[in-house]
Coordinates of C-alpha atoms and ligand atoms in Angstrom, one line a residue:
K14 CA -150.4 -8.3 -56.8
G15 CA -154.2 -8.2 -57.2
D16 CA -154.2 -4.5 -56.4
A17 CA -153.9 -3.3 -60.0
K18 CA -155.1 0.2 -60.8
W19 CA -157.8 0.2 -63.5
W20 CA -155.4 1.8 -66.0
Q21 CA -152.8 -1.0 -65.5
T22 CA -155.0 -3.7 -67.0
A23 CA -156.7 -1.4 -69.5
T24 CA -155.9 -1.0 -73.3
V25 CA -156.3 2.6 -74.7
Y26 CA -157.5 3.4 -78.2
Q27 CA -156.5 6.8 -79.6
I28 CA -158.9 8.6 -81.8
Y29 CA -157.7 11.5 -84.1
P30 CA -161.2 13.0 -84.5
R31 CA -160.5 14.9 -87.8
S32 CA -159.9 11.5 -89.5
F33 CA -162.0 9.0 -87.6
M34 CA -165.6 9.4 -88.9
D35 CA -167.5 12.2 -90.6
G36 CA -171.1 12.4 -89.4
N37 CA -172.3 15.3 -91.4
G38 CA -170.7 14.9 -94.9
D39 CA -168.4 18.0 -94.7
G40 CA -165.3 15.8 -95.2
I41 CA -164.1 16.4 -91.6
G42 CA -164.4 13.8 -88.8
D43 CA -166.6 14.9 -85.9
L44 CA -168.2 13.9 -82.6
Q45 CA -171.4 12.6 -84.1
G46 CA -169.2 10.4 -86.3
I47 CA -167.4 9.0 -83.3
I48 CA -170.7 8.3 -81.6
S49 CA -171.8 6.3 -84.6
R50 CA -168.7 4.0 -84.3
L51 CA -168.7 3.3 -80.5
D52 CA -170.1 -0.2 -81.0
Y53 CA -167.0 -1.0 -83.2
L54 CA -164.7 0.1 -80.3
Q55 CA -166.7 -2.0 -77.8
E56 CA -166.4 -5.0 -80.1
L57 CA -162.6 -4.5 -80.2
G58 CA -162.7 -4.6 -76.3
V59 CA -160.7 -1.5 -75.6
D60 CA -161.3 0.2 -72.2
V61 CA -160.2 3.8 -72.6
I62 CA -160.4 6.3 -75.5
W63 CA -157.7 8.9 -75.7
L64 CA -159.3 11.7 -77.8
S65 CA -156.9 14.1 -79.6
P66 CA -158.0 17.7 -79.1
V67 CA -161.6 18.7 -79.9
Y68 CA -161.4 22.2 -78.4
D69 CA -162.1 25.4 -80.4
S70 CA -159.0 25.9 -82.7
P71 CA -158.0 27.6 -86.0
N72 CA -156.4 24.2 -86.8
D73 CA -152.9 25.5 -87.7
D74 CA -151.7 22.3 -86.1
N75 CA -155.0 20.3 -86.3
G76 CA -156.3 21.2 -82.9
Y77 CA -153.0 21.3 -81.0
D78 CA -153.4 25.1 -81.2
I79 CA -156.2 25.8 -78.8
R80 CA -158.2 29.1 -79.0
D81 CA -160.8 28.3 -76.3
Y82 CA -160.2 25.3 -73.9
E83 CA -163.8 25.2 -72.8
A84 CA -165.6 25.2 -76.2
I85 CA -165.8 22.5 -78.8
M86 CA -164.3 23.1 -82.3
E87 CA -167.0 24.1 -84.6
E88 CA -166.1 21.5 -87.3
F89 CA -166.4 18.8 -84.6
G90 CA -169.8 19.7 -83.3
T91 CA -171.2 21.2 -80.1
M92 CA -170.8 20.7 -76.3
A93 CA -174.1 18.9 -76.4
D94 CA -172.6 16.4 -78.9
F95 CA -169.6 16.1 -76.5
D96 CA -171.9 15.4 -73.5
V97 CA -173.8 12.7 -75.6
M98 CA -170.5 11.1 -76.6
L99 CA -169.3 11.0 -73.0
E100 CA -172.5 9.5 -71.8
E101 CA -172.5 6.9 -74.6
L102 CA -168.9 6.0 -73.8
H103 CA -169.7 5.6 -70.1
K104 CA -172.8 3.5 -70.9
R105 CA -170.5 1.0 -72.7
G106 CA -168.1 0.9 -69.8
L107 CA -165.5 2.9 -71.8
K108 CA -163.5 5.8 -70.2
L109 CA -162.5 9.0 -71.9
V110 CA -159.0 10.6 -71.6
M111 CA -158.8 14.1 -73.2
D112 CA -155.7 15.7 -74.7
L113 CA -154.3 18.5 -72.4
V114 CA -152.3 20.9 -74.5
V115 CA -151.0 23.6 -72.1
N116 CA -147.4 24.1 -73.1
H117 CA -148.8 26.6 -75.6
T118 CA -152.1 28.0 -76.9
S119 CA -153.2 29.3 -80.3
D120 CA -152.2 32.9 -81.0
E121 CA -155.9 33.5 -81.4
H122 CA -156.6 32.6 -77.8
E123 CA -158.0 35.6 -75.8
W124 CA -155.0 35.5 -73.5
F125 CA -152.5 36.0 -76.3
V126 CA -154.7 38.6 -78.0
Q127 CA -154.5 40.6 -74.8
S128 CA -150.9 39.7 -74.1
R129 CA -149.6 41.0 -77.4
S130 CA -151.7 44.2 -77.3
S131 CA -149.4 46.1 -75.0
K132 CA -146.4 45.6 -72.7
D133 CA -148.4 46.6 -69.6
N134 CA -151.5 44.4 -70.4
P135 CA -152.3 42.2 -67.3
Y136 CA -151.9 39.2 -69.6
R137 CA -148.4 40.2 -70.9
D138 CA -146.6 37.6 -68.7
Y139 CA -148.9 34.8 -69.7
Y140 CA -146.4 34.2 -72.6
Y141 CA -142.6 34.6 -73.1
W142 CA -141.8 38.1 -74.5
H143 CA -138.2 39.3 -75.1
P144 CA -136.7 42.5 -76.7
G145 CA -134.1 40.4 -78.6
K146 CA -130.3 40.4 -78.5
D147 CA -128.3 42.6 -80.8
G148 CA -131.3 43.2 -83.0
K149 CA -131.8 39.4 -83.4
E150 CA -133.9 36.6 -81.9
P151 CA -133.2 36.1 -78.1
T152 CA -131.7 32.7 -78.8
N153 CA -130.6 30.7 -81.8
W154 CA -133.1 27.9 -81.2
G155 CA -135.1 26.3 -84.0
S156 CA -138.8 25.5 -83.8
F157 CA -139.9 21.9 -84.2
F158 CA -141.8 23.1 -87.2
S159 CA -138.9 24.8 -88.9
G160 CA -137.7 28.4 -88.7
S161 CA -136.7 30.2 -85.5
A162 CA -138.5 29.4 -82.2
W163 CA -139.0 33.2 -81.8
E164 CA -141.4 35.5 -83.8
Y165 CA -141.0 39.2 -83.8
D166 CA -144.2 41.1 -83.1
E167 CA -144.3 44.7 -84.5
K168 CA -147.1 45.9 -82.1
T169 CA -144.8 45.9 -79.0
A170 CA -141.5 45.4 -80.9
E171 CA -140.6 42.3 -79.0
Y172 CA -140.2 38.6 -79.8
F173 CA -142.4 35.8 -78.4
L174 CA -141.4 32.2 -78.0
H175 CA -143.1 29.4 -79.9
L176 CA -141.4 25.9 -79.9
F177 CA -144.0 24.8 -82.5
S178 CA -145.7 26.9 -85.1
K179 CA -145.8 30.7 -85.1
K180 CA -149.5 30.3 -84.2
Q181 CA -148.6 28.3 -81.0
P182 CA -147.1 30.7 -78.6
D183 CA -145.6 29.1 -75.4
L184 CA -147.5 29.7 -72.2
N185 CA -145.3 31.1 -69.4
W186 CA -145.6 28.5 -66.6
E187 CA -143.4 30.7 -64.3
S188 CA -146.6 32.7 -63.8
P189 CA -148.8 31.4 -61.0
K190 CA -151.8 33.0 -62.7
V191 CA -151.2 30.8 -65.8
R192 CA -150.9 27.7 -63.7
Q193 CA -154.2 28.5 -61.8
E194 CA -156.0 29.2 -65.1
V195 CA -154.8 25.7 -66.4
Y196 CA -155.9 24.0 -63.2
K197 CA -159.4 25.7 -63.3
M198 CA -159.8 24.5 -66.9
M199 CA -158.8 20.9 -66.0
R200 CA -161.4 20.8 -63.2
F201 CA -164.0 22.0 -65.7
W202 CA -163.5 18.8 -67.8
L203 CA -163.0 16.5 -64.9
D204 CA -166.2 17.7 -63.2
K205 CA -168.0 16.8 -66.4
G206 CA -166.8 13.2 -65.8
V207 CA -163.8 13.0 -68.1
D208 CA -161.5 10.1 -66.8
G209 CA -158.1 11.6 -67.3
F210 CA -155.6 13.5 -69.6
R211 CA -152.9 12.8 -72.1
M212 CA -150.5 15.7 -71.5
D213 CA -149.0 17.2 -74.7
V214 CA -145.2 17.8 -74.4
I215 CA -145.8 18.4 -70.7
N216 CA -142.1 18.1 -69.9
M217 CA -141.5 21.3 -72.0
I218 CA -143.4 23.6 -69.6
S219 CA -140.4 24.4 -67.5
K220 CA -137.7 26.3 -69.4
V221 CA -134.1 27.0 -68.2
P222 CA -133.9 30.7 -67.3
G223 CA -131.6 33.2 -69.0
W224 CA -132.3 32.1 -72.6
P225 CA -128.9 30.5 -73.5
D226 CA -128.0 29.7 -77.1
G227 CA -127.9 26.0 -78.2
E228 CA -125.2 24.0 -79.9
K229 CA -125.3 24.4 -83.6
Q230 CA -124.2 21.3 -85.6
P231 CA -122.6 21.8 -89.1
G232 CA -125.3 22.1 -91.7
Q233 CA -128.0 23.1 -89.2
L234 CA -129.7 26.5 -89.6
Y235 CA -130.5 26.8 -85.8
G236 CA -129.0 25.9 -82.4
D237 CA -130.4 23.0 -80.4
G238 CA -132.7 24.4 -77.7
T239 CA -133.8 21.0 -76.4
P240 CA -131.4 20.9 -73.4
F241 CA -133.1 24.1 -72.1
I242 CA -136.7 23.2 -72.7
L243 CA -136.9 19.5 -71.9
N244 CA -137.3 18.3 -68.3
G245 CA -136.5 21.8 -67.1
P246 CA -135.6 22.9 -63.5
R247 CA -139.2 23.3 -62.1
I248 CA -140.9 20.4 -64.0
H249 CA -141.4 18.1 -61.0
E250 CA -142.6 21.1 -58.9
F251 CA -145.2 22.0 -61.5
L252 CA -146.4 18.4 -61.9
Q253 CA -146.7 17.9 -58.2
E254 CA -148.6 21.2 -57.8
M255 CA -150.9 20.1 -60.7
N256 CA -151.4 16.8 -58.9
R257 CA -152.1 18.4 -55.5
E258 CA -154.5 21.1 -57.0
V259 CA -156.3 18.9 -59.5
L260 CA -155.4 15.3 -60.3
A261 CA -155.3 13.8 -56.7
R262 CA -159.0 14.8 -56.3
Y263 CA -160.3 12.4 -59.0
D264 CA -160.0 8.7 -59.9
I265 CA -158.3 9.3 -63.2
M266 CA -155.5 8.3 -65.5
T267 CA -152.7 10.6 -66.7
V268 CA -150.0 10.0 -69.3
G269 CA -147.4 12.6 -70.0
E270 CA -145.9 13.0 -73.5
M271 CA -142.2 13.4 -72.6
P272 CA -139.8 13.9 -75.6
G273 CA -136.3 13.3 -74.3
A274 CA -137.4 11.5 -71.1
T275 CA -134.9 8.9 -69.9
T276 CA -135.7 5.9 -67.7
D277 CA -134.4 7.7 -64.7
L278 CA -136.6 10.7 -65.4
A279 CA -139.6 8.4 -66.2
I280 CA -139.2 6.8 -62.8
Q281 CA -139.3 10.2 -61.2
Y282 CA -142.4 11.1 -63.3
T283 CA -144.3 7.9 -62.7
A284 CA -143.3 6.5 -59.2
P285 CA -146.6 6.5 -57.4
E286 CA -145.3 8.0 -54.2
R287 CA -144.1 11.1 -56.1
K288 CA -147.6 12.0 -57.1
E289 CA -146.8 13.4 -60.6
V290 CA -148.3 11.3 -63.5
N291 CA -149.2 7.7 -63.9
M292 CA -147.1 6.9 -67.0
V293 CA -145.2 8.6 -69.8
F294 CA -144.8 8.4 -73.6
T295 CA -141.1 8.0 -74.3
F296 CA -139.7 8.7 -77.8
E297 CA -136.4 6.7 -77.6
H298 CA -137.7 3.6 -79.5
M299 CA -139.3 6.0 -82.1
D300 CA -135.9 7.7 -82.8
L301 CA -134.0 4.4 -83.6
D302 CA -134.5 4.9 -87.3
S303 CA -133.4 8.5 -87.3
A304 CA -129.9 9.5 -88.3
P305 CA -128.2 12.5 -86.6
G306 CA -130.0 15.7 -87.4
G307 CA -133.5 14.5 -86.7
K308 CA -136.3 12.3 -87.9
W309 CA -136.2 13.4 -91.5
N310 CA -132.6 12.0 -91.8
L311 CA -133.3 8.3 -92.4
K312 CA -131.5 5.3 -90.9
P313 CA -132.7 1.6 -91.2
L314 CA -133.8 0.1 -87.9
N315 CA -131.3 -2.3 -86.3
L316 CA -133.5 -4.8 -84.3
L317 CA -130.8 -5.1 -81.7
D318 CA -131.3 -1.4 -80.9
L319 CA -135.0 -1.9 -80.5
K320 CA -134.6 -5.0 -78.3
D321 CA -132.1 -3.2 -76.1
N322 CA -134.2 -0.1 -75.8
L323 CA -137.5 -1.7 -75.0
T324 CA -135.7 -4.1 -72.6
K325 CA -134.1 -1.1 -70.9
W326 CA -137.5 0.5 -70.3
Q327 CA -139.2 -2.8 -69.2
T328 CA -136.4 -3.5 -66.7
A329 CA -135.9 0.0 -65.4
L330 CA -139.6 0.7 -64.6
H331 CA -140.5 -2.8 -63.2
D332 CA -141.9 -2.3 -59.7
K333 CA -140.7 1.3 -59.8
G334 CA -143.0 3.2 -62.3
W335 CA -145.2 2.3 -65.2
N336 CA -144.7 2.1 -69.0
S337 CA -147.0 3.1 -71.8
L338 CA -146.6 0.7 -74.7
Y339 CA -147.1 2.2 -78.2
W340 CA -145.9 1.8 -81.8
N341 CA -148.3 4.4 -83.3
N342 CA -150.0 7.7 -82.8
H343 CA -151.0 10.7 -84.9
D344 CA -147.4 11.9 -85.1
Q345 CA -145.8 8.6 -86.1
P346 CA -145.8 6.7 -89.4
R347 CA -147.7 3.4 -89.5
I348 CA -145.8 0.6 -87.7
V349 CA -146.5 -2.2 -90.1
S350 CA -144.8 -0.1 -92.9
R351 CA -142.1 1.1 -90.6
F352 CA -140.9 -1.9 -88.6
G353 CA -142.8 -4.7 -90.3
N354 CA -143.9 -5.5 -93.9
D355 CA -146.8 -3.9 -95.6
R356 CA -147.0 -6.0 -98.7
E357 CA -146.8 -9.8 -99.0
H358 CA -146.5 -10.3 -95.2
R359 CA -148.7 -7.4 -94.0
V360 CA -151.2 -9.4 -91.9
E361 CA -148.7 -11.6 -90.0
A362 CA -146.3 -8.7 -89.6
A363 CA -149.0 -6.5 -88.1
K364 CA -150.1 -9.4 -85.7
M365 CA -146.4 -10.0 -84.8
L366 CA -145.8 -6.4 -83.9
A367 CA -149.0 -6.3 -81.8
T368 CA -148.0 -9.4 -80.0
C369 CA -144.4 -8.2 -79.3
L370 CA -145.8 -5.0 -77.8
H371 CA -148.9 -6.2 -75.9
M372 CA -147.2 -9.0 -74.1
M373 CA -144.9 -6.5 -72.3
Q374 CA -145.5 -4.8 -69.0
G375 CA -147.3 -1.4 -69.2
T376 CA -150.5 0.1 -70.7
P377 CA -150.8 -0.5 -74.4
Y378 CA -152.1 2.2 -76.8
I379 CA -153.7 1.3 -80.1
Y380 CA -153.9 4.2 -82.7
Q381 CA -157.0 4.3 -85.0
G382 CA -156.4 1.9 -87.9
E383 CA -153.5 0.0 -86.3
E384 CA -156.0 -2.7 -85.4
I385 CA -156.7 -3.4 -89.1
G386 CA -153.1 -3.0 -90.2
M387 CA -153.4 0.4 -92.0
V388 CA -150.3 1.3 -93.9
N389 CA -148.3 4.4 -94.9
V390 CA -149.4 6.5 -97.8
Q391 CA -147.4 8.0 -100.7
F392 CA -148.9 11.1 -102.3
T393 CA -146.8 12.0 -105.3
D394 CA -148.1 15.6 -105.2
L395 CA -146.9 17.7 -102.2
S396 CA -150.3 19.5 -102.4
D397 CA -152.0 16.4 -101.1
Y398 CA -150.1 16.7 -97.8
R399 CA -151.7 18.7 -94.9
D400 CA -149.3 18.5 -91.9
I401 CA -147.7 21.9 -91.0
E402 CA -144.6 20.0 -89.8
T403 CA -144.2 18.4 -93.2
L404 CA -145.0 21.4 -95.3
N405 CA -142.7 23.7 -93.3
M406 CA -139.8 21.2 -93.5
Y407 CA -140.3 20.8 -97.3
R408 CA -139.9 24.6 -97.8
E409 CA -137.0 24.9 -95.4
R410 CA -135.0 21.9 -96.9
L411 CA -135.7 23.0 -100.5
S412 CA -134.2 26.5 -99.6
Q413 CA -131.2 24.6 -98.1
G414 CA -130.6 22.9 -101.4
Y415 CA -132.1 19.4 -100.7
V416 CA -133.4 17.6 -103.8
H417 CA -137.2 17.3 -104.1
E418 CA -137.1 13.5 -104.4
D419 CA -135.0 13.1 -101.2
I420 CA -137.4 15.3 -99.3
M421 CA -140.4 13.4 -100.6
K422 CA -138.7 10.1 -99.5
S423 CA -138.3 11.5 -95.9
I424 CA -142.0 12.5 -96.0
Y425 CA -143.0 9.0 -97.2
V426 CA -141.1 7.3 -94.4
K427 CA -141.6 9.7 -91.5
G428 CA -144.4 12.2 -92.3
R429 CA -147.2 12.5 -89.8
D430 CA -149.9 12.4 -92.5
N431 CA -149.2 8.7 -92.8
A432 CA -151.2 8.4 -89.6
R433 CA -153.8 11.0 -90.5
T434 CA -155.4 9.7 -93.7
P435 CA -159.1 8.8 -93.0
M436 CA -160.0 5.7 -91.0
Q437 CA -160.9 3.0 -93.5
W438 CA -164.3 1.6 -92.6
D439 CA -165.3 -0.3 -95.8
D440 CA -164.6 -0.5 -99.5
S441 CA -167.2 2.1 -100.5
E442 CA -166.1 5.5 -101.8
N443 CA -163.8 7.4 -99.4
A444 CA -163.6 4.1 -97.4
G445 CA -167.0 4.9 -95.7
F446 CA -165.3 7.8 -93.8
T447 CA -167.3 10.6 -95.5
T448 CA -170.0 11.2 -98.1
G449 CA -168.3 14.5 -98.9
E450 CA -164.8 15.5 -100.0
P451 CA -162.3 14.3 -97.4
W452 CA -160.0 17.0 -95.8
I453 CA -157.1 14.7 -96.8
R454 CA -157.1 12.0 -99.4
V455 CA -157.9 8.5 -98.4
N456 CA -155.1 5.9 -98.6
P457 CA -155.8 4.1 -102.0
R458 CA -155.3 0.7 -100.3
Y459 CA -158.6 1.1 -98.4
T460 CA -160.3 -1.3 -100.8
E461 CA -158.3 -4.2 -99.4
I462 CA -157.7 -2.7 -95.9
N463 CA -160.9 -1.8 -94.0
A464 CA -162.9 -2.5 -90.9
K465 CA -165.7 -4.2 -92.7
Q466 CA -163.3 -6.8 -94.3
A467 CA -161.6 -7.3 -90.9
L468 CA -164.8 -8.0 -89.0
A469 CA -165.8 -10.6 -91.6
D470 CA -162.4 -12.4 -91.5
E471 CA -161.8 -14.5 -88.4
N472 CA -158.1 -14.4 -89.1
S473 CA -158.0 -10.7 -89.4
I474 CA -155.6 -8.4 -87.4
F475 CA -158.6 -7.0 -85.7
Y476 CA -159.4 -10.3 -83.9
H477 CA -155.8 -10.7 -83.0
Y478 CA -155.9 -7.4 -81.2
Q479 CA -159.3 -8.3 -79.7
R480 CA -157.6 -11.4 -78.2
L481 CA -154.5 -9.5 -76.9
I482 CA -156.9 -7.0 -75.2
A483 CA -158.9 -9.8 -73.6
L484 CA -155.8 -11.7 -72.4
R485 CA -154.5 -8.6 -70.6
K486 CA -157.7 -8.5 -68.5
E487 CA -157.6 -12.2 -67.8
M488 CA -153.9 -12.9 -67.0
E489 CA -152.1 -11.2 -64.1
I490 CA -148.8 -12.3 -65.5
I491 CA -149.2 -9.9 -68.3
T492 CA -149.7 -7.0 -65.9
F493 CA -147.2 -7.9 -63.2
G494 CA -144.8 -10.6 -64.6
E495 CA -141.1 -9.8 -64.6
Y496 CA -139.7 -9.2 -68.2
R497 CA -136.5 -11.0 -69.3
L498 CA -135.0 -10.7 -72.7
L499 CA -133.8 -14.0 -74.4
H500 CA -131.2 -14.4 -77.1
R501 CA -130.2 -10.7 -77.1
D502 CA -127.8 -11.2 -80.0
H503 CA -130.2 -12.8 -82.4
P504 CA -130.3 -10.2 -85.3
A505 CA -133.9 -11.0 -86.4
V506 CA -135.8 -12.6 -83.5
F507 CA -137.2 -10.7 -80.5
A508 CA -137.6 -13.3 -77.8
Y509 CA -138.5 -12.6 -74.2
E510 CA -140.2 -14.2 -71.3
R511 CA -142.5 -12.9 -68.5
V512 CA -142.4 -14.6 -65.1
L513 CA -144.8 -14.4 -62.2
G514 CA -144.4 -17.0 -59.4
D515 CA -144.5 -20.4 -61.1
E516 CA -146.1 -19.0 -64.3
K517 CA -144.2 -18.2 -67.4
L518 CA -144.9 -16.6 -70.8
I519 CA -142.5 -17.2 -73.7
V520 CA -142.8 -14.7 -76.5
L521 CA -141.1 -15.3 -79.8
C522 CA -141.3 -12.8 -82.6
N523 CA -139.6 -13.0 -86.0
F524 CA -139.1 -9.4 -87.3
S525 CA -137.8 -10.6 -90.7
S526 CA -139.2 -11.9 -94.0
E527 CA -136.8 -14.9 -93.7
P528 CA -137.3 -18.1 -91.7
Q529 CA -135.2 -17.9 -88.5
E530 CA -133.8 -20.5 -86.0
L531 CA -133.2 -20.3 -82.3
D532 CA -130.5 -22.5 -81.0
D533 CA -131.8 -23.4 -77.5
E534 CA -132.7 -27.0 -76.5
E535 CA -133.5 -25.9 -73.0
L536 CA -136.1 -23.4 -74.3
L537 CA -137.5 -26.1 -76.6
A538 CA -138.0 -28.4 -73.6
E539 CA -139.9 -25.7 -71.8
M540 CA -142.0 -24.9 -74.8
R541 CA -142.9 -28.6 -75.1
Q542 CA -144.4 -28.5 -71.5
A543 CA -146.3 -25.3 -72.4
E544 CA -149.5 -24.5 -74.2
V545 CA -149.7 -22.2 -77.2
L546 CA -151.6 -19.1 -75.9
L547 CA -151.5 -17.1 -79.1
E548 CA -150.0 -17.3 -82.6
N549 CA -150.3 -15.5 -85.9
L550 CA -149.6 -18.6 -88.0
E551 CA -151.1 -22.1 -87.6
R552 CA -148.6 -24.1 -85.5
R553 CA -148.7 -27.8 -85.0
E554 CA -146.0 -28.4 -82.4
A555 CA -143.4 -26.5 -80.4
S556 CA -140.5 -25.6 -82.6
L557 CA -137.3 -23.4 -82.5
S558 CA -137.8 -22.4 -86.1
L559 CA -139.9 -19.4 -86.9
R560 CA -141.5 -18.6 -90.3
P561 CA -141.4 -15.0 -91.7
Y562 CA -143.0 -12.6 -89.2
E563 CA -144.2 -15.5 -87.1
A564 CA -145.1 -14.7 -83.5
V565 CA -146.0 -17.2 -80.9
V566 CA -146.7 -17.0 -77.2
Y567 CA -146.3 -20.1 -75.0
Y568 CA -147.8 -20.3 -71.5
K569 CA -146.6 -22.7 -68.8
K570 CA -147.5 -23.0 -65.2
Ligands
TEU10 O1 -146.0 16.4 -80.3 C1 -144.8 16.8 -79.6 C2 -143.7 16.3 -80.4 O2 -142.7 16.0 -79.8 C3 -143.8 16.4 -81.9 O3 -143.1 17.5 -82.3 C4 -143.1 15.2 -82.4 O4 -141.8 15.1 -81.9 C5 -143.1 15.3 -83.9 O5 -144.4 15.6 -84.2 C6 -142.6 14.0 -84.4 O6 -142.8 14.0 -85.8 C7 -147.2 16.9 -79.7 C8 -148.4 16.5 -80.5 O7 -148.5 15.1 -80.4 C9 -148.2 16.9 -81.9 O8 -149.3 16.5 -82.7 C10 -148.2 18.5 -81.9 O9 -147.9 18.9 -83.2 C11 -147.1 19.0 -80.9 O10 -147.1 18.3 -79.7 C12 -147.5 20.5 -80.6 O11 -148.6 20.5 -79.8
CA11 CA1 -168.0 16.4 -90.3

């Protein structure tokens, strides 16, 4: 088992550059700001940085709308800054994974400017153009950012496809020229020494031909296009070509963001012998608190659903593929507010959630601020929100007759800006993120929740993460041990074990604010022979009773 790949024992830290650290006082995070905080990341002990897009962009979707793949966004600095950052990361033994956003470009990308200029322009087929059907959009699909997925362009009197914003036209991957352009750009970054890619909605690049309409549920404005754009007919062919032409030539890590991926598909995407990607981000566990009709329709989490879903992924991919492990990213609300408790039990809940995730098999991802237990934000004024997904949804639902208060509730619980308020460094003005006016308001709870406080408190969430990261590098059982769920039917306790040879980890997590009991004398006997490896509350002896949000890991040989 000792033949672990470097990314199998690594922990990844995701930086959302716009909100991480502002180095020049303009209120926007930047590369110099990141460089000034690398020692903090080294202290945490993470191994890899996943950097959200820093390429030239008009920022319609905060950098996920790329105008020039081989230039640095002006607000973030220069290519010279990038080179210094990469060198400083490598000096500290940290690796850098960049965000590859190639399902779409910005509409200001030169390719699209050419493509839209005339029907016979050589770049015309770099994007999906269609004359429309009966004077209407080619299909009834909705965009993920509200409205139709098709935009009519006067110049050539045709529609173009954009699964996301109007300023994010989808690239036509059926075109070999497009694919070669992408592979050339990937080599540009890998030849600079970048250590891999996180691939944005990469399982959307192959679309079902023929532009069929989607099912339209009652109350929905648009049809559901996802069966025709997720995991499409040529997706494996494209990924295997990308692997052959680019990835296989470097010692790198790849993770594909795959909305709608099932465990069967994830095994196909991540089985080493298939030479596609190393691991995937699945969305199934992030959809468990969504009612029918999408993420803005709220439903309380049922812990049994979470236990069953994570168990399904742990079991299905064991010895077949590789899991990513995440609670947070720049698209998700803060986990301690979502599945934990962000008031009287915030610290132990954050540590419990970290323990539950990091003792599983896979590569864990920590999103900036998760390591200090940052929480969701509630701006009463819509004008304080920045995310295009949120603002478009607000306008669309208001026009559909939804009540303002209900829409704001959905934004408070699920809005992406929950994750995008500035990183909280200390309790000085603007949480030490900027000396200027921040591009988005700081979460007012920064005075109690910030890195400076965490570093000074030996019982902080930060040091719990530091320990989890260190354990993963020390203990093979965490990387290779077989996962088994315990007490599946317990409504509030997530209990599982990991087994490798004669070693065993027993992980007990109370997901509730009430004390809980496990009825299991056999387990107690095992725990009595074990040592406490990690806990979030001082424990004197092995016990089957768990205090609110208590997490404890026993290790026995
Ligand atoms: O997100 C893809 C994606 O599936 C999102 O639409 C997600 O479902 C939604 O944001 C959940 O609220 C990727 C990036 O992570 C996201 O930031 C971009 O906006 C999107 O692709 C387009 O590039
Ligand atoms: Ca700045």
